[in-house]
Short mmCIF file of C-alpha atoms and ligand atoms in Angstrom, two decimals:
data_model
loop_
_atom_site.label_atom_id
_atom_site.label_comp_id
_atom_site.label_asym_id
_atom_site.label_seq_id
_atom_site.Cartn_x
_atom_site.Cartn_y
_atom_site.Cartn_z
CA UNK O 1 -23.71 -32.87 -12.02
CA UNK O 2 -21.07 -35.07 -10.57
CA UNK O 3 -18.58 -32.27 -11.02
CA UNK O 4 -20.92 -29.87 -9.32
CA UNK O 5 -21.65 -32.18 -6.42
CA UNK O 6 -17.94 -32.70 -5.91
CA UNK O 7 -17.18 -28.91 -5.83
CA UNK O 8 -20.09 -28.43 -3.34
CA UNK O 9 -18.48 -30.99 -1.08
CA UNK O 10 -15.21 -29.02 -1.35
CA UNK O 11 -16.87 -25.92 -0.15
CA UNK O 12 -19.07 -27.36 2.65
CA UNK O 13 -22.22 -29.43 3.20
CA UNK O 14 -25.53 -27.77 2.78
CA UNK O 15 -24.09 -25.05 0.43
CA UNK O 16 -26.71 -22.78 -1.13
CA UNK O 17 -27.67 -23.81 -4.54
CA UNK O 18 -26.56 -20.40 -6.05
CA UNK O 19 -22.88 -21.72 -5.70
CA UNK O 20 -22.26 -23.79 -8.65
CA UNK O 21 -19.53 -25.01 -11.00
CA UNK O 22 -19.89 -24.70 -14.77
CA UNK O 23 -23.58 -24.84 -14.88
CA UNK O 24 -25.32 -23.56 -18.01
CA UNK O 25 -23.63 -20.40 -19.34
CA UNK O 26 -25.81 -17.33 -18.39
CA UNK O 27 -27.19 -15.28 -21.22
CA UNK O 28 -25.42 -12.11 -22.32
CA UNK O 29 -26.38 -9.09 -20.22
CA UNK O 30 -27.72 -11.17 -17.37
CA UNK O 31 -25.78 -9.30 -14.76
CA UNK O 32 -24.94 -5.88 -13.73
CA UNK O 33 -21.55 -6.90 -12.42
CA UNK O 34 -19.12 -9.72 -13.11
CA UNK O 35 -16.81 -10.08 -10.27
CA UNK O 36 -13.47 -12.10 -10.80
CA UNK O 37 -12.25 -13.59 -7.66
CA UNK O 38 -14.24 -14.86 -4.60
CA UNK O 39 -11.74 -13.74 -1.84
CA UNK O 40 -12.17 -10.85 0.52
CA UNK O 41 -12.11 -8.17 -2.28
CA UNK O 42 -14.58 -9.94 -4.52
CA UNK O 43 -16.91 -11.19 -1.82
CA UNK O 44 -17.22 -7.87 -0.10
CA UNK O 45 -17.96 -6.05 -3.27
CA UNK O 46 -20.55 -8.81 -4.33
CA UNK O 47 -22.26 -8.61 -0.99
CA UNK O 48 -22.40 -4.72 -0.98
CA UNK O 49 -23.62 -4.46 -4.71
CA UNK O 50 -26.22 -7.17 -4.24
CA UNK O 51 -27.69 -6.35 -0.77
CA UNK O 52 -27.18 -2.57 -0.54
CA UNK O 53 -27.12 -1.66 -4.30
CA UNK O 54 -29.76 -4.19 -5.47
CA UNK O 55 -27.45 -5.12 -8.33
CA UNK O 56 -27.38 -8.52 -9.95
CA UNK O 57 -23.87 -9.93 -9.64
CA UNK O 58 -21.99 -13.10 -11.05
CA UNK O 59 -18.84 -14.06 -9.07
CA UNK O 60 -16.34 -16.37 -10.68
CA UNK O 61 -13.21 -17.93 -9.20
CA UNK O 62 -10.94 -20.26 -10.95
CA UNK O 63 -10.27 -22.18 -7.86
CA UNK O 64 -12.86 -24.90 -6.84
CA UNK O 65 -13.88 -22.84 -3.67
CA UNK O 66 -14.79 -19.38 -2.37
CA UNK O 67 -12.63 -17.44 0.18
CA UNK O 68 -9.53 -16.86 -1.86
CA UNK O 69 -6.41 -17.30 0.14
CA UNK O 70 -8.34 -17.19 3.41
CA UNK O 71 -10.15 -20.40 2.49
CA UNK O 72 -10.32 -22.89 5.36
CA UNK O 73 -11.73 -26.39 5.46
CA UNK O 74 -11.86 -29.69 7.42
CA UNK O 75 -9.01 -31.89 6.40
CA UNK O 76 -9.32 -35.78 6.18
CA UNK O 77 -8.81 -36.04 10.12
CA UNK O 78 -11.67 -33.55 10.66
CA UNK O 79 -9.27 -30.76 11.70
CA UNK O 80 -9.99 -27.20 10.40
CA UNK O 81 -6.97 -26.04 8.65
CA UNK O 82 -6.08 -23.08 6.33
CA UNK O 83 -5.33 -24.47 2.85
CA UNK O 84 -3.15 -21.39 2.05
CA UNK O 85 -1.40 -20.91 5.37
CA UNK O 86 -2.20 -19.20 8.58
CA UNK O 87 -4.66 -16.50 8.36
CA UNK O 88 -5.05 -14.37 11.63
CA UNK O 89 -7.55 -11.53 11.70
CA UNK O 90 -6.35 -8.35 13.30
CA UNK O 91 -7.37 -4.71 12.79
CA UNK O 92 -7.73 -1.17 14.24
CA UNK O 93 -10.74 -0.33 11.95
CA UNK O 94 -14.15 -0.47 13.81
CA UNK O 95 -15.84 -0.14 10.46
CA UNK O 96 -14.23 -3.26 9.14
CA UNK O 97 -15.08 -5.27 12.36
CA UNK O 98 -18.75 -3.95 12.25
CA UNK O 99 -19.05 -4.91 8.63
CA UNK O 100 -17.61 -8.54 9.02
CA UNK O 101 -19.55 -9.11 12.21
CA UNK O 102 -22.78 -9.23 10.16
CA UNK O 103 -21.47 -12.60 8.78
CA UNK O 104 -19.63 -14.05 11.65
CA UNK O 105 -19.24 -14.28 15.40
CA UNK O 106 -15.66 -14.26 16.71
CA UNK O 107 -13.38 -16.32 18.77
CA UNK O 108 -10.87 -14.07 20.70
CA UNK O 109 -7.29 -15.10 19.71
CA UNK O 110 -4.00 -13.30 20.06
CA UNK O 111 -1.28 -14.70 17.77
CA UNK O 112 2.14 -15.62 19.23
CA UNK O 113 5.12 -16.71 17.15
CA UNK O 114 8.49 -18.15 18.27
CA UNK O 115 11.69 -18.15 16.24
CA UNK O 116 13.85 -21.18 16.17
CA UNK O 117 17.41 -20.07 16.76
CA UNK O 118 19.69 -23.00 17.28
CA UNK O 119 18.16 -24.94 20.18
CA UNK O 120 16.30 -21.91 21.49
CA UNK O 121 12.77 -20.88 20.63
CA UNK O 122 12.53 -17.09 21.22
CA UNK O 123 9.75 -14.62 20.78
CA UNK O 124 9.45 -12.78 17.58
CA UNK O 125 8.90 -9.77 17.16
CA UNK O 126 12.11 -9.40 19.23
CA UNK O 127 11.31 -8.25 22.69
CA UNK O 128 13.05 -7.96 26.00
CA UNK O 129 12.52 -11.77 26.70
CA UNK O 130 14.19 -12.48 23.32
CA UNK O 131 17.32 -10.37 24.21
CA UNK O 132 17.62 -11.75 27.74
CA UNK O 133 17.27 -15.41 26.62
CA UNK O 134 19.55 -14.93 23.57
CA UNK O 135 22.40 -13.19 25.37
CA UNK O 136 21.91 -14.57 28.89
CA UNK O 137 21.00 -10.96 30.06
CA UNK O 138 18.84 -9.64 32.77
CA UNK O 139 17.67 -6.49 31.17
CA UNK O 140 15.11 -5.39 33.87
CA UNK O 141 12.99 -2.73 32.23
CA UNK O 142 12.34 -1.03 28.93
CA UNK O 143 15.01 1.63 29.41
CA UNK O 144 17.73 -1.08 29.87
CA UNK O 145 16.44 -2.89 26.71
CA UNK O 146 16.37 0.32 24.73
CA UNK O 147 19.95 1.21 25.90
CA UNK O 148 21.20 -2.29 24.86
CA UNK O 149 19.53 -1.96 21.39
CA UNK O 150 20.79 1.69 20.87
CA UNK O 151 24.47 0.45 21.46
CA UNK O 152 23.92 -2.11 18.61
CA UNK O 153 22.00 0.00 16.28
CA UNK O 154 23.96 1.11 13.09
CA UNK O 155 22.50 4.45 12.04
CA UNK O 156 21.48 4.70 8.43
CA UNK O 157 20.32 7.77 6.62
CA UNK O 158 18.06 7.56 4.67
CA UNK O 159 16.34 4.39 5.74
CA UNK O 160 15.20 2.93 2.35
CA UNK O 161 15.42 -0.78 2.29
CA UNK O 162 14.18 -3.74 4.52
CA UNK O 163 17.76 -4.12 5.73
CA UNK O 164 18.13 -0.43 6.72
CA UNK O 165 15.10 -0.42 8.73
CA UNK O 166 16.21 -3.27 11.00
CA UNK O 167 19.97 -2.55 11.32
CA UNK O 168 19.30 1.10 12.03
CA UNK O 169 17.24 -0.10 15.05
CA UNK O 170 18.89 -3.24 16.28
CA UNK O 171 22.19 -3.64 14.40
CA UNK O 172 23.56 -6.26 12.02
CA UNK O 173 24.00 -9.10 14.59
CA UNK O 174 20.25 -9.36 15.52
CA UNK O 175 19.49 -8.72 11.84
CA UNK O 176 21.47 -11.70 10.80
CA UNK O 177 19.94 -13.90 13.48
CA UNK O 178 16.25 -13.12 12.90
CA UNK O 179 15.86 -11.39 9.48
CA UNK O 180 18.53 -12.13 6.90
CA UNK O 181 17.87 -15.80 6.24
CA UNK O 182 14.07 -15.75 6.67
CA UNK O 183 13.79 -12.79 4.26
CA UNK O 184 16.05 -14.42 1.60
CA UNK O 185 13.92 -17.56 1.78
CA UNK O 186 10.61 -15.69 1.81
CA UNK O 187 11.36 -13.40 -1.05
CA UNK O 188 14.26 -15.02 -2.87
CA UNK O 189 15.99 -11.58 -2.41
CA UNK O 190 18.21 -10.01 0.08
CA UNK O 191 16.42 -7.55 2.45
CA UNK O 192 18.59 -4.72 0.91
CA UNK O 193 16.56 -5.22 -2.30
CA UNK O 194 13.08 -4.89 -0.65
CA UNK O 195 11.20 -1.79 0.43
CA UNK O 196 11.57 -0.98 4.13
CA UNK O 197 7.81 -1.60 4.54
CA UNK O 198 8.40 -5.44 4.43
CA UNK O 199 10.58 -6.01 7.60
CA UNK O 200 8.85 -2.87 9.29
CA UNK O 201 5.84 -5.23 9.74
CA UNK O 202 7.81 -6.91 12.57
CA UNK O 203 9.16 -4.15 14.81
CA UNK O 204 11.37 -4.77 17.72
CA UNK O 205 9.96 -4.00 21.09
CA UNK O 206 11.66 -3.27 24.56
CA UNK O 207 8.71 -4.62 26.62
CA UNK O 208 7.86 -8.21 27.25
CA UNK O 209 4.69 -8.18 25.00
CA UNK O 210 5.00 -11.28 22.99
CA UNK O 211 1.90 -10.90 20.74
CA UNK O 212 2.72 -10.88 16.97
CA UNK O 213 0.17 -8.04 16.47
CA UNK O 214 -0.78 -5.16 18.57
CA UNK O 215 -4.18 -4.11 17.01
CA UNK O 216 -7.06 -3.46 19.16
CA UNK O 217 -9.30 -6.19 17.59
CA UNK O 218 -7.67 -9.61 17.15
CA UNK O 219 -10.08 -12.66 16.68
CA UNK O 220 -10.89 -15.58 14.41
CA UNK O 221 -14.14 -16.12 12.73
CA UNK O 222 -15.96 -18.45 15.07
CA UNK O 223 -16.96 -21.05 12.43
CA UNK O 224 -14.09 -20.41 10.13
CA UNK O 225 -13.37 -18.12 7.15
CA UNK O 226 -15.26 -20.24 4.60
CA UNK O 227 -18.52 -20.20 6.59
CA UNK O 228 -18.16 -16.37 6.89
CA UNK O 229 -17.75 -16.04 3.06
CA UNK O 230 -20.78 -18.40 2.45
CA UNK O 231 -22.92 -16.06 4.49
CA UNK O 232 -21.54 -13.00 2.64
CA UNK O 233 -22.43 -14.51 -0.76
CA UNK O 234 -25.69 -16.16 0.11
CA UNK O 235 -27.94 -13.53 -1.47
CA UNK O 236 -30.67 -13.97 -4.13
CA UNK O 237 -28.89 -11.38 -6.32
CA UNK O 238 -25.56 -13.19 -6.27
CA UNK O 239 -24.56 -16.20 -8.36
CA UNK O 240 -21.17 -17.82 -7.76
CA UNK O 241 -19.31 -20.03 -10.17
CA UNK O 242 -16.35 -21.66 -8.78
CA UNK O 243 -13.84 -23.64 -10.94
CA UNK O 244 -14.49 -20.91 -13.62
CA UNK O 245 -11.56 -18.79 -15.08
CA UNK O 246 -12.51 -15.30 -16.18
CA UNK O 247 -10.78 -16.10 -19.41
CA UNK O 248 -13.58 -18.56 -20.25
CA UNK O 249 -16.28 -15.93 -19.57
CA UNK O 250 -14.92 -12.60 -20.71
CA UNK O 251 -16.14 -12.91 -24.28
CA UNK O 252 -19.66 -13.54 -23.11
CA UNK O 253 -20.78 -9.99 -22.46
CA UNK O 254 -22.48 -11.07 -19.19
CA UNK O 255 -22.22 -7.80 -17.40
CA UNK O 256 -21.64 -4.16 -18.25
CA UNK O 257 -19.08 -3.77 -15.45
CA UNK O 258 -16.18 -6.09 -14.41
CA UNK O 259 -14.54 -6.14 -10.96
CA UNK O 260 -11.17 -7.74 -11.29
CA UNK O 261 -9.39 -9.03 -8.01
CA UNK O 262 -6.71 -11.23 -9.90
CA UNK O 263 -3.38 -10.03 -11.01
CA UNK O 264 -3.70 -6.73 -12.73
CA UNK O 265 -0.90 -7.55 -15.28
CA UNK O 266 -2.75 -10.80 -16.15
CA UNK O 267 -5.88 -8.65 -16.99
CA UNK O 268 -3.88 -6.68 -19.54
CA UNK O 269 -2.34 -9.83 -21.05
CA UNK O 270 1.08 -8.93 -19.42
CA UNK O 271 1.39 -6.25 -22.34
CA UNK O 272 3.89 -4.13 -20.27
CA UNK O 273 5.79 -7.16 -18.88
CA UNK O 274 5.15 -9.34 -15.92
CA UNK O 275 4.64 -8.06 -12.53
CA UNK O 276 6.68 -10.25 -10.07
CA UNK O 277 4.88 -12.19 -7.38
CA UNK O 278 6.20 -14.61 -4.73
CA UNK O 279 4.56 -17.99 -4.55
CA UNK O 280 4.22 -20.52 -1.82
CA UNK O 281 3.95 -24.26 -1.50
CA UNK O 282 2.40 -25.80 1.63
CA UNK O 283 2.96 -29.25 2.99
CA UNK O 284 0.09 -30.20 5.21
CA UNK O 285 0.44 -33.09 7.82
CA UNK O 286 -1.77 -34.67 10.57
CA UNK O 287 0.03 -36.12 13.68
CA UNK O 288 -1.35 -38.55 16.28
CA UNK O 289 -0.80 -36.13 19.06
CA UNK O 290 -3.00 -33.51 20.79
CA UNK O 291 -0.46 -30.79 20.39
CA UNK O 292 3.04 -30.40 18.85
CA UNK O 293 4.01 -26.80 19.24
CA UNK O 294 3.51 -24.39 22.27
CA UNK O 295 2.33 -21.68 19.91
CA UNK O 296 0.62 -21.57 16.55
CA UNK O 297 3.56 -20.65 14.53
CA UNK O 298 7.24 -21.45 14.64
CA UNK O 299 9.39 -19.30 12.31
CA UNK O 300 12.73 -20.76 10.95
CA UNK O 301 15.07 -17.75 10.21
CA UNK O 302 18.06 -20.17 9.33
CA UNK O 303 18.67 -20.77 5.64
CA UNK O 304 19.71 -24.30 6.67
CA UNK O 305 16.10 -25.15 7.14
CA UNK O 306 14.23 -24.75 3.74
CA UNK O 307 10.70 -23.92 4.99
CA UNK O 308 9.97 -20.38 6.52
CA UNK O 309 7.36 -21.35 9.19
CA UNK O 310 5.39 -24.27 10.68
CA UNK O 311 1.71 -23.61 11.61
CA UNK O 312 -0.29 -25.81 14.05
CA UNK O 313 -3.93 -24.88 13.28
CA UNK O 314 -5.62 -25.94 16.47
CA UNK O 315 -4.12 -22.95 18.28
CA UNK O 316 -5.89 -20.59 15.79
CA UNK O 317 -9.28 -22.25 15.82
CA UNK O 318 -9.49 -23.63 19.45
CA UNK O 319 -10.69 -26.92 17.99
CA UNK O 320 -10.53 -29.92 20.45
CA UNK O 321 -9.40 -32.98 18.71
CA UNK O 322 -7.19 -35.97 19.56
CA UNK O 323 -4.92 -35.39 16.53
CA UNK O 324 -3.28 -32.19 15.24
CA UNK O 325 -2.64 -30.73 11.79
CA UNK O 326 0.28 -28.60 10.81
CA UNK O 327 1.66 -27.05 7.56
CA UNK O 328 5.11 -26.30 6.47
CA UNK O 329 5.39 -23.22 4.25
CA UNK O 330 8.03 -23.04 1.43
CA UNK O 331 8.40 -19.83 -0.67
CA UNK O 332 8.62 -20.46 -4.40
CA UNK O 333 9.50 -18.29 -7.53
CA UNK O 334 6.79 -20.15 -9.67
CA UNK O 335 3.14 -20.94 -8.89
CA UNK O 336 0.03 -19.11 -8.02
CA UNK O 337 0.72 -15.57 -7.11
CA UNK O 338 0.51 -14.90 -3.22
CA UNK O 339 2.69 -11.82 -2.55
CA UNK O 340 3.29 -8.72 -4.62
CA UNK O 341 7.03 -8.05 -4.15
CA UNK O 342 7.48 -4.45 -2.72
CA UNK O 343 10.54 -2.85 -4.40
CA UNK O 344 10.74 0.33 -6.45
CA UNK O 345 10.96 -1.19 -9.91
CA UNK O 346 7.98 -3.35 -9.34
CA UNK O 347 6.01 -0.35 -8.02
CA UNK O 348 6.85 1.65 -11.15
CA UNK O 349 5.60 -1.23 -13.31
CA UNK O 350 2.46 -1.36 -11.46
CA UNK O 351 1.97 2.42 -11.84
CA UNK O 352 2.15 1.92 -15.62
CA UNK O 353 -0.56 -0.79 -15.40
CA UNK O 354 -2.57 1.45 -13.06
CA UNK O 355 -2.62 4.05 -15.80
CA UNK O 356 -4.10 1.52 -18.32
CA UNK O 357 -6.76 0.64 -15.60
CA UNK O 358 -7.70 4.22 -15.06
CA UNK O 359 -8.57 4.54 -18.80
CA UNK O 360 -11.13 1.70 -18.47
CA UNK O 361 -14.54 3.00 -17.14
CA UNK O 362 -16.21 -0.40 -17.04
CA UNK O 363 -13.44 -2.34 -15.17
CA UNK O 364 -12.46 -1.74 -11.41
CA UNK O 365 -9.36 -3.32 -9.88
CA UNK O 366 -9.43 -4.27 -6.15
CA UNK O 367 -7.55 -6.41 -3.72
CA UNK O 368 -4.00 -7.66 -3.12
CA UNK O 369 -3.34 -8.79 -6.64
CA UNK O 370 -5.72 -6.29 -8.39
CA UNK O 371 -3.87 -3.37 -6.95
CA UNK O 372 -0.47 -4.97 -6.41
CA UNK O 373 -0.38 -4.09 -2.68
CA UNK O 374 0.95 -6.21 0.32
CA UNK O 375 -2.35 -5.79 2.07
CA UNK O 376 -3.65 -7.69 5.13
CA UNK O 377 -7.31 -8.96 5.11
CA UNK O 378 -8.57 -5.99 6.96
CA UNK O 379 -6.97 -3.58 4.51
CA UNK O 380 -8.56 -5.38 1.56
CA UNK O 381 -12.02 -5.33 3.18
CA UNK O 382 -11.44 -1.55 3.78
CA UNK O 383 -10.40 -1.03 0.26
CA UNK O 384 -13.37 -3.00 -0.99
CA UNK O 385 -15.86 -1.10 1.04
CA UNK O 386 -14.32 2.25 -0.08
CA UNK O 387 -14.55 1.00 -3.69
CA UNK O 388 -18.10 0.16 -3.29
CA UNK O 389 -18.96 3.61 -1.82
CA UNK O 390 -17.28 5.17 -5.01
CA UNK O 391 -19.26 2.92 -7.42
CA UNK O 392 -22.41 3.84 -5.57
CA UNK O 393 -21.72 7.48 -5.89
CA UNK O 394 -20.99 6.97 -9.56
CA UNK O 395 -24.21 5.10 -10.01
CA UNK O 396 -26.19 7.73 -8.20
CA UNK O 397 -24.63 10.49 -10.44
CA UNK O 398 -25.62 8.63 -13.63
CA UNK O 399 -29.07 8.20 -12.42
CA UNK O 400 -29.36 11.97 -11.49
CA UNK O 401 -28.82 12.80 -15.23
P1 FAD I 1 -7.29 -13.39 -2.86
O1 FAD I 1 -7.61 -13.95 -1.62
O2 FAD I 1 -5.89 -13.90 -3.53
O3 FAD I 1 -8.44 -13.73 -3.88
C1 FAD I 1 -8.26 -13.45 -5.41
C2 FAD I 1 -9.09 -14.66 -5.99
O4 FAD I 1 -9.08 -14.41 -7.47
C3 FAD I 1 -8.40 -15.99 -5.87
O5 FAD I 1 -9.26 -16.87 -5.27
C4 FAD I 1 -8.05 -16.36 -7.29
O6 FAD I 1 -8.30 -17.71 -7.52
C5 FAD I 1 -9.10 -15.58 -8.07
N1 FAD I 1 -8.59 -15.32 -9.41
C6 FAD I 1 -7.45 -14.76 -9.80
N2 FAD I 1 -7.33 -14.73 -11.18
C7 FAD I 1 -8.58 -15.21 -11.69
C8 FAD I 1 -9.07 -15.47 -12.95
N3 FAD I 1 -8.43 -15.14 -14.00
N4 FAD I 1 -10.34 -16.03 -13.04
C9 FAD I 1 -11.01 -16.37 -11.92
N5 FAD I 1 -10.51 -16.20 -10.64
C10 FAD I 1 -9.38 -15.66 -10.51
N6 FAD I 1 -3.61 -11.37 6.06
C11 FAD I 1 -4.04 -11.01 7.40
O7 FAD I 1 -4.80 -10.06 7.72
N7 FAD I 1 -3.58 -11.83 8.39
C12 FAD I 1 -2.89 -12.94 8.18
O8 FAD I 1 -2.55 -13.61 9.22
C13 FAD I 1 -2.51 -13.27 6.86
N8 FAD I 1 -1.87 -14.36 6.57
C14 FAD I 1 -1.45 -14.57 5.27
C15 FAD I 1 -0.72 -15.83 4.97
C16 FAD I 1 -0.44 -16.07 3.68
C17 FAD I 1 0.46 -17.30 3.42
C18 FAD I 1 -0.80 -15.29 2.63
C19 FAD I 1 -0.40 -15.66 1.24
C20 FAD I 1 -1.58 -14.15 2.89
C21 FAD I 1 -1.92 -13.75 4.18
N9 FAD I 1 -2.67 -12.68 4.43
C22 FAD I 1 -3.00 -12.41 5.79
C23 FAD I 1 -3.11 -11.78 3.40
C24 FAD I 1 -4.59 -12.26 2.98
O9 FAD I 1 -4.50 -13.42 2.46
C25 FAD I 1 -5.04 -11.18 1.83
O10 FAD I 1 -4.97 -9.96 2.40
C26 FAD I 1 -6.42 -11.47 1.36
O11 FAD I 1 -6.80 -12.76 1.31
C27 FAD I 1 -6.46 -10.88 -0.06
O12 FAD I 1 -7.82 -10.96 -0.56
P2 FAD I 1 -8.08 -10.66 -2.10
O13 FAD I 1 -9.53 -10.87 -2.30
O14 FAD I 1 -7.44 -9.43 -2.55
O15 FAD I 1 -7.17 -11.77 -2.89
N1 UDP I 2 10.59 -11.48 8.85
C1 UDP I 2 11.76 -12.03 9.22
N2 UDP I 2 11.85 -12.95 10.21
C2 UDP I 2 10.73 -13.30 10.86
C3 UDP I 2 9.53 -12.69 10.61
C4 UDP I 2 9.51 -11.84 9.50
O1 UDP I 2 12.78 -11.73 8.47
O2 UDP I 2 10.88 -14.13 11.76
C5 UDP I 2 10.54 -10.63 7.79
C6 UDP I 2 10.37 -11.26 6.39
O3 UDP I 2 11.06 -10.48 5.35
C7 UDP I 2 8.84 -11.28 6.16
C8 UDP I 2 8.44 -9.85 6.70
O4 UDP I 2 9.34 -9.72 7.90
O5 UDP I 2 8.55 -11.51 4.86
C9 UDP I 2 7.01 -9.79 7.03
O6 UDP I 2 6.62 -10.76 8.08
P1 UDP I 2 5.20 -11.26 8.30
O7 UDP I 2 5.22 -12.15 9.28
O8 UDP I 2 4.44 -10.00 8.40
O9 UDP I 2 4.89 -11.90 6.87
P2 UDP I 2 3.58 -12.67 6.23
O10 UDP I 2 2.71 -13.18 7.43
O11 UDP I 2 2.85 -11.59 5.47
O12 UDP I 2 4.05 -13.61 5.45
#
């Protein structure tokens, strides 16, 4: 009971009783679905299966809380922080917004990031303001900025790697200043060893738009992510067990179908070898100041600084508080898996695991770790909603026979 009360406090006060830790083990066959992982992938599927499909669902997560990597909580100073680094919601999918809006209201927020280059703090993605400030120029319009970049671009054919994609557009000088060191720190690899999709997430602009994302919808859940997850999972057909590893439940025959949102290679006991993941370490601090940074995130591309970025959370949440909380982000080779590492040999190994997964009719793999894809939150929600539609069709087909 003490353990359960402690875990409930971790989640938030007044948590529904269906959220529990290590209570009595359910009887075999008590559920239609066992969902492993209470992040976006697992929570969306639990909600859909329970409230649209009328199915009985058990969700387990080995962490002591719901929300996966998007989990947020009030720290000791009472400031809402993201335990696993800054999570900014952005999407062009109206379906995803409509779906999540059932569980949260939104606070409009447009993300801005500065890169620390020597003594300068410059907009990233690189834009005209960045170029003018870095080189002491006065590029007046988009055409002037495009001409400036075209002179530096080093054509590259075909464009395959994360290095190619940057130098073919802006040249090796700007690449070294903004991408080389950051990428080496973040991935433990040179950009020339990574798929082009990685640095293509941060494309250079010729205008002065300094927003990190250009999506039509950019906002934060008004009461935080964890509150939103609580509302998704608060259904009489859903039981949540936090602090519970799948390994401790899988022999119990609790459900006829498993939805697995953890690392796919872990599910198969790494039988084909380990899929590489990048891990992170966060150092959270609270300061006796209202504000430390002019924007939510400062990136540190230099390899002389060991962290990659510093986040000040009050920018994201709009919280008014006399103190402020920040986190330093250090990339690590070992630890919890946070990022699949996009490169051809890893994709090839994932494809072999995917073949094993396809042969299982009673297990479905979803999410960033379950499908080894560098997905943002909205993409995971879209993937989970599509997965539910497929499961529903299958269920209806079985019923029709
Ligand atoms: P997860 O959130 O990882 O959930 C999987 C869950 O499964 C975890 O809680 C884990 O504990 C649990 N689990 C794994 N194995 C087991 C097991 N054996 N037994 C029980 N439980 C298990 N996306 C954006 O859109 N915007 C952003 O700004 C953004 N910023 C990010 C910043 C960082 C530092 C990181 C790492 C990611 C960021 N993302 C962002 C991506 C976002 O976190 C993911 O897209 C999303 O959280 C993935 O959801 P998921 O459910 O697939 O996985
Ligand atoms: N990147 C970089 N410098 C930056 C920002 C990003 O080199 O200032 C590269 C780096 O390889 C990073 C990738 O672009 O991993 C994607 O950046 P993003 O901010 O999308 O990463 P995430 O928020 O997913 O960690």
